[in-house]
């Protein structure tokens, strides 16, 4: 790269979990510079955050509209290159749309939008404007997930038969939104979160991960969504039977009331000749089983003939644990390579630009809508085609 | 006990996995004596087995009919007290029925029968004759399962919300029945195994375990059963959404084509205040999570204020692993206590006689039939009431 | 075998942990029959135990002397074939010696004797009388330990470099012997336990396991033994540097005051090309690492080209956990095969008669004495040759 | 902070593992800016690195001497605040000494120097000049290590009895230095690495971690150091008996020839009432055992009443794994807080400035020298006072 890529941020004031994650992920490899932000609708909080992150005062904006407007007018050598959107869900669409309109590339937290219609519009808008749109399905950034993908798609496991994917958390086991917990408040509010609660917030990560690793697509599903906590308006738990193309079957489990679970995103894939098991809370281990030899333990950073994308996503020798931020930073890194190529007319680099796009975001919305529709009907299978 | 209890066996010749398990389970505590058997329809094999197990030659019988007839005529001080039935599934019903008819108590491997009708008949027959019938859902015999039950039923976890139970094996991932593997042959043959393959053979263990530990009952289910191996006549994989009484939800996963899985029977229970996790392959550990304090590790044999049934099921101090045979032996031990009480007019002992009965066997048949029915319909929920 | 082998027992009354273990281990495979015992010096307790184990009243003896005398006079077809000695340590020598004198084969719990002198005498006595003597270093009975031995001795790991063996327990972390806990009482009493506490009781298991698996011999050691609990007379903790023949080095750690540890016997072996890790509390897993390929997970019962001794020591398919009693039973089984061969003039069977003998017991005494000697000196290395 | 802290770097060109780690650790929280470097004695490589890290060309220096000289002459608002030294060991002393001489604060990778004499000189020099000196014993930066320290020092575990600390790697199992592997080359060369190989490179981390967590000091040791790989000049394996003040005992194990081990730094601490177990490769879990209740699982980010230093060292909610870089960044963060306070006259902040200093570096050198001395003598105990 010839220079650091300049990043703006919408959202991310104090109390935002994901804003700080994006900031750290962008910082890790030294390839991005956070130059401006519309961190909060509360000016004092916005300024506080700007100071904390050493943003020049004049580039801490009162709103995303003001920011896009002001940045557009800056000279090319100063102007932000792209904006990262880290607000509650319901704001993703208007902000991303305005960013595209103003000619900025976008990194948007998932879900991309509130519904399929909005997501479709964003896909089209980005394409029309020829702008990059990265949707941070961050769990695809783990090195062992990239190795899993190489194994699963490369035929080593044989034809895939069964996929079990689970995302379980316990933090919403009680009604903490009633006590004003900020993260819980918007996630359990349909006007901010969308038609789905748990299945949208984390179930969609599970869907994305399963499809990313296997290359298969969910064709039909049968969902049982539940709201366990009294007074909550959205589902906080869901179990879904899955059918994939090419005859694979599976299950997606998701919960935010699973007491004691922290962030248990787990994936298992069974093929005719081999099988994989991975768990996000110990992300540097990938267990591979074989129909005719002992199980193997693959480890991030080990020199075991890994696929190039797994190597590219690794920063440290084996045994030096790489975590959540590092995986998130891999998404930023791939996006940065693509953006750099775009900005400076380079060719595609080795390993491609492997980051989730608006298409993946749209796919996620389709999954969420199908799950909600399935939960409301007595029909067994709902198509996702 | 005043004397060892005298046991006969039907089935269990060479190549039988479960026959030897019953023999070891009965032997472990020294309270049973194997006195006779109809081990095989092949006389040479029957005699070979009898010799190996030191059964007197005249009590190695050519058939169960001959055995029941001959034993009935022996003097009370010699005659077998009960018969253990360890044949393929389709023979459970006729043999158990004949045993009851001849006045013998019965230990029968699961599933109890081929269908609900047969199972119902056995329940009634046993009741009419006032005979004991134990069905070896052996996984309920693990100490930490008994502790889990005490926690789940005793209210410590709060109202139960979600149950995830899985039983995964990989040994049928290829068509080994075509090569004549004996265990595979009868399990994949509808005339010997019944209407279900995987879901009957191991899914029913999962159903039993979930209901045993929680005290809840599955009221509705939605099943997706699959035959992955070409040419196989019965399902070898199944995923089932579950609804329990009292509002709990769950999932049952079962597979015999899950490459690399050995005998992964796993149970998780989430309540409003606490949660449990247990896995059969490391059965001496029970992880308990709480909504407001760090997770705990309960261990077989540790002095952690365990419930009496957990203590009663434990033979060794913590750290001396107790395994599959020990758990199986606990079923035999409880059955033995009940039988001894029956034979010698004793009162019920401390801890009750906690072994699965014909009622549990019938329940299992209902589950299997509902799963098969569900898999064949486009309706979402099938009632199990 | 033509008949069950007839076993007598000295020790093993209520409160004895190891007596019941020997009984279960002998019972498991149906090849032994417990026919007589001198269970306790307290006649009431002896009778109670005899009744519980269904021993005929006339063969429950008041003392081992009486037992050996009476049994010797019985007819050959009734007389016990061997005696299992499960008393506190200080009685092993006189009882074993008397048993040999009376012409009985012996199974003796470890340590074989109180000191090297006694152990040497027993070795000689058994050889002179041509009697079998099995010393129950039971942890060598695990299938994965036998596989580990095949790997370590077979050259697959390359030249062995480093051995780390540990045996940690926490049950003596407080002075429970002061409260009269029976197991603690004799183990902390030099007159019953010998010159060493922890290092004799469990450290010697660790020494035996390391030498058994590797085939190497400890040539020098440097020990730091400690008594942490005030008022205790014997060491309750020890750390020992080890030097083996052929240039291997190692460490032996042992403790009975390691709070929270149950029975953590763990072995690691590092060679030039590969390495092994095993832990007794999850005994069915053996992790094998390689210098040039991913680590592998070997599992009891899996069909992974295991060595014959590993297969012979396995009763169940993979995933059906085999535990402490099963491993102990493997020692009995091998002893039984040897005894049967002796009694009935058979040739040696496949797999040999792999049980620890009086020679291993003597080796253990030498290790214990060297450790105690080392702990008392300022010299760094004490020879064990 | 009012501004980002300006960092220079000596070392860290391509092929340097630790240079990139320091860069990432400093970048993560956005509080440091890498402004200059003397990355390599090879000008082309230095320039390449500077470009990659977006350092202005004129601040990429040909040598540390040139850098210190040039930076000293810059205006205060531009000049680097401190230098990070990430060269091979033998250069730590001259560079740190020159940095102090030029008035710069220092972050130095461990070991601080080549021997006790040099380290002592640096301690004195830093004190005389009143400059900060941070030595990156980075493993103390893990949140669960800080929680462990709070538990161990706070008395919750009772009086500490036994400490087992191990640092095992396998990457030097073969003679890769002969093939020119850069990391191996200098580490196995006494002129660059110092008097010790393995025990200096990683054993000293283990010593530091044990003393950091417990607050105890090693008073005596007895070391067995070995060079297993033929032709290597320094130890590649070591086992050391430890005696601490207050009567605690322990063992330190260290190896770089432990095939299959990646970076297994593990710590166990046993007290009279409780015990801790932690392993660096899964750093977010701390197992706590108690003498009278079930073991607990503490997890980074969980809300379990953790000590403030553990909370301060945590960036993400539980279940979002924090890894090696995050822990390293915690050292930088604490150093940054101290430096900021020094530069801007602030008071000490909450939690103190918890980073390892030159005193810890000197302590490490004393340990290394004692271990080497012990390995060469036949005397059992070498004093470390």
CSV table of N, CA and C in Angstrom, one decimal, chain B residues 98-160:
chain,number,residue,atom,x,y,z
B,98,UNK,N,-42.7,-64.6,26.0
B,98,UNK,CA,-42.6,-66.0,26.4
B,98,UNK,C,-42.0,-66.1,27.9
B,99,UNK,N,-41.1,-65.2,28.2
B,99,UNK,CA,-40.5,-65.2,29.5
B,99,UNK,C,-41.6,-64.9,30.6
B,100,UNK,N,-42.3,-63.9,30.3
B,100,UNK,CA,-43.4,-63.5,31.2
B,100,UNK,C,-44.4,-64.7,31.4
B,101,UNK,N,-44.7,-65.3,30.2
B,101,UNK,CA,-45.6,-66.4,30.2
B,101,UNK,C,-45.1,-67.5,31.1
B,102,UNK,N,-43.8,-67.7,31.1
B,102,UNK,CA,-43.2,-68.8,31.9
B,102,UNK,C,-43.0,-68.3,33.3
B,103,UNK,N,-43.3,-67.1,33.6
B,103,UNK,CA,-43.2,-66.6,35.0
B,103,UNK,C,-41.8,-66.0,35.4
B,104,UNK,N,-41.0,-65.7,34.4
B,104,UNK,CA,-39.7,-65.1,34.7
B,104,UNK,C,-39.7,-63.6,34.6
B,105,UNK,N,-39.0,-63.0,35.5
B,105,UNK,CA,-38.7,-61.6,35.4
B,105,UNK,C,-37.8,-61.3,34.2
B,106,UNK,N,-37.8,-60.1,33.7
B,106,UNK,CA,-37.0,-59.8,32.4
B,106,UNK,C,-36.2,-58.6,32.5
B,107,UNK,N,-34.9,-58.7,32.0
B,107,UNK,CA,-34.2,-57.5,31.6
B,107,UNK,C,-34.0,-57.6,30.1
B,108,UNK,N,-34.5,-56.5,29.4
B,108,UNK,CA,-34.5,-56.5,28.0
B,108,UNK,C,-33.7,-55.3,27.5
B,109,UNK,N,-32.9,-55.6,26.5
B,109,UNK,CA,-32.2,-54.5,25.9
B,109,UNK,C,-33.2,-53.6,25.2
B,110,UNK,N,-32.9,-52.4,24.9
B,110,UNK,CA,-33.8,-51.5,24.2
B,110,UNK,C,-33.6,-51.6,22.7
B,111,UNK,N,-34.5,-51.3,21.9
B,111,UNK,CA,-35.9,-50.9,22.2
B,111,UNK,C,-36.7,-52.2,22.7
B,112,UNK,N,-37.6,-51.9,23.5
B,112,UNK,CA,-38.4,-53.0,24.1
B,112,UNK,C,-39.0,-53.9,23.1
B,113,UNK,N,-39.5,-53.3,21.9
B,113,UNK,CA,-40.2,-54.1,21.0
B,113,UNK,C,-40.1,-53.5,19.6
B,114,UNK,N,-40.9,-54.0,18.7
B,114,UNK,CA,-40.8,-53.5,17.3
B,114,UNK,C,-41.7,-52.3,17.1
B,115,UNK,N,-42.7,-52.2,17.9
B,115,UNK,CA,-43.7,-51.1,17.7
B,115,UNK,C,-44.5,-50.9,19.0
B,116,UNK,N,-45.3,-49.8,18.9
B,116,UNK,CA,-46.0,-49.5,20.1
B,116,UNK,C,-47.0,-50.6,20.6
B,117,UNK,N,-47.5,-51.2,19.6
B,117,UNK,CA,-48.5,-52.3,19.9
B,117,UNK,C,-47.9,-53.4,20.7
B,118,UNK,N,-46.7,-53.9,20.2
B,118,UNK,CA,-46.0,-54.9,21.0
B,118,UNK,C,-45.6,-54.4,22.4
B,119,UNK,N,-45.1,-53.2,22.4
B,119,UNK,CA,-44.6,-52.7,23.7
B,119,UNK,C,-45.8,-52.6,24.7
B,120,UNK,N,-46.9,-52.1,24.2
B,120,UNK,CA,-48.1,-52.0,25.1
B,120,UNK,C,-48.5,-53.4,25.6
B,121,UNK,N,-48.4,-54.4,24.7
B,121,UNK,CA,-48.8,-55.8,25.1
B,121,UNK,C,-47.8,-56.2,26.2
B,122,UNK,N,-46.5,-55.9,26.1
B,122,UNK,CA,-45.6,-56.4,27.1
B,122,UNK,C,-45.8,-55.7,28.5
B,123,UNK,N,-46.1,-54.4,28.4
B,123,UNK,CA,-46.4,-53.6,29.6
B,123,UNK,C,-47.5,-54.3,30.4
B,124,UNK,N,-48.6,-54.6,29.6
B,124,UNK,CA,-49.8,-55.2,30.2
B,124,UNK,C,-49.5,-56.6,30.8
B,125,UNK,N,-48.7,-57.4,30.0
B,125,UNK,CA,-48.4,-58.8,30.4
B,125,UNK,C,-47.6,-58.8,31.7
B,126,UNK,N,-46.6,-57.9,31.8
B,126,UNK,CA,-45.8,-57.8,33.0
B,126,UNK,C,-46.6,-57.4,34.2
B,127,UNK,N,-47.5,-56.5,33.9
B,127,UNK,CA,-48.3,-56.0,35.1
B,127,UNK,C,-49.3,-57.1,35.5
B,128,UNK,N,-49.9,-57.8,34.5
B,128,UNK,CA,-50.8,-58.9,34.8
B,128,UNK,C,-50.1,-60.0,35.6
B,129,UNK,N,-48.9,-60.3,35.2
B,129,UNK,CA,-48.2,-61.4,35.9
B,129,UNK,C,-47.4,-60.9,37.1
B,130,UNK,N,-47.5,-59.6,37.3
B,130,UNK,CA,-46.7,-59.0,38.4
B,130,UNK,C,-45.2,-59.3,38.4
B,131,UNK,N,-44.7,-59.2,37.2
B,131,UNK,CA,-43.2,-59.5,37.0
B,131,UNK,C,-42.5,-58.2,36.7
B,132,UNK,N,-41.2,-58.2,37.1
B,132,UNK,CA,-40.4,-57.0,36.8
B,132,UNK,C,-39.9,-57.0,35.4
B,133,UNK,N,-39.8,-55.8,34.8
B,133,UNK,CA,-39.3,-55.7,33.5
B,133,UNK,C,-38.4,-54.5,33.4
B,134,UNK,N,-37.1,-54.8,33.2
B,134,UNK,CA,-36.1,-53.7,33.1
B,134,UNK,C,-35.7,-53.5,31.7
B,135,UNK,N,-35.8,-52.3,31.2
B,135,UNK,CA,-35.3,-52.1,29.8
B,135,UNK,C,-34.0,-51.2,29.9
B,136,UNK,N,-32.9,-51.7,29.3
B,136,UNK,CA,-31.6,-51.1,29.6
B,136,UNK,C,-31.3,-49.9,28.9
B,137,UNK,N,-32.0,-48.8,29.2
B,137,UNK,CA,-31.5,-47.5,28.8
B,137,UNK,C,-30.4,-47.2,29.8
B,138,UNK,N,-29.2,-47.7,29.4
B,138,UNK,CA,-28.1,-47.8,30.3
B,138,UNK,C,-27.5,-46.4,30.7
B,139,UNK,N,-27.7,-45.5,29.8
B,139,UNK,CA,-27.0,-44.2,30.0
B,139,UNK,C,-27.5,-43.5,31.2
B,140,UNK,N,-28.7,-43.8,31.7
B,140,UNK,CA,-29.2,-43.2,32.9
B,140,UNK,C,-28.5,-43.7,34.2
B,141,UNK,N,-27.6,-44.7,34.0
B,141,UNK,CA,-26.9,-45.2,35.1
B,141,UNK,C,-25.6,-44.4,35.6
B,142,UNK,N,-25.2,-43.5,34.8
B,142,UNK,CA,-24.0,-42.7,35.1
B,142,UNK,C,-24.3,-41.8,36.4
B,143,UNK,N,-23.3,-41.8,37.3
B,143,UNK,CA,-23.5,-41.0,38.5
B,143,UNK,C,-23.8,-39.5,38.2
B,144,UNK,N,-23.1,-38.9,37.2
B,144,UNK,CA,-23.3,-37.5,36.9
B,144,UNK,C,-24.6,-37.3,36.2
B,145,UNK,N,-25.2,-38.3,35.6
B,145,UNK,CA,-26.6,-38.1,35.1
B,145,UNK,C,-27.5,-38.1,36.2
B,146,UNK,N,-27.3,-38.9,37.3
B,146,UNK,CA,-28.2,-38.9,38.4
B,146,UNK,C,-28.1,-37.6,39.2
B,147,UNK,N,-26.9,-37.0,39.2
B,147,UNK,CA,-26.7,-35.7,39.8
B,147,UNK,C,-27.4,-34.6,39.0
B,148,UNK,N,-27.2,-34.8,37.7
B,148,UNK,CA,-27.9,-33.8,36.8
B,148,UNK,C,-29.4,-33.8,37.0
B,149,UNK,N,-29.9,-35.0,37.1
B,149,UNK,CA,-31.4,-35.2,37.4
B,149,UNK,C,-31.8,-34.5,38.6
B,150,UNK,N,-31.0,-34.7,39.7
B,150,UNK,CA,-31.3,-34.0,41.0
B,150,UNK,C,-31.3,-32.5,40.8
B,151,UNK,N,-30.4,-32.0,40.1
B,151,UNK,CA,-30.3,-30.6,39.9
B,151,UNK,C,-31.4,-30.1,39.0
B,152,UNK,N,-31.7,-30.8,37.9
B,152,UNK,CA,-32.7,-30.3,37.0
B,152,UNK,C,-34.1,-30.4,37.5
B,153,UNK,N,-34.4,-31.5,38.3
B,153,UNK,CA,-35.7,-31.7,38.8
B,153,UNK,C,-35.9,-30.9,40.1
B,154,UNK,N,-34.8,-30.7,40.8
B,154,UNK,CA,-34.9,-30.1,42.1
B,154,UNK,C,-35.1,-28.6,42.1
B,155,UNK,N,-35.1,-28.0,40.9
B,155,UNK,CA,-35.4,-26.6,40.9
B,155,UNK,C,-34.2,-25.6,40.9
B,156,UNK,N,-33.1,-26.2,41.1
B,156,UNK,CA,-31.9,-25.4,41.3
B,156,UNK,C,-31.6,-24.6,40.0
B,157,UNK,N,-32.0,-25.1,38.8
B,157,UNK,CA,-31.7,-24.5,37.6
B,157,UNK,C,-32.8,-23.5,37.2
B,158,UNK,N,-33.8,-23.4,38.0
B,158,UNK,CA,-35.0,-22.6,37.6
B,158,UNK,C,-35.8,-23.4,36.6
B,159,UNK,N,-36.9,-22.7,36.1
B,159,UNK,CA,-37.7,-23.4,35.1
B,159,UNK,C,-36.9,-23.7,33.9
B,160,UNK,N,-37.1,-24.9,33.4
B,160,UNK,CA,-36.2,-25.3,32.3
B,160,UNK,C,-36.7,-24.8,31.0
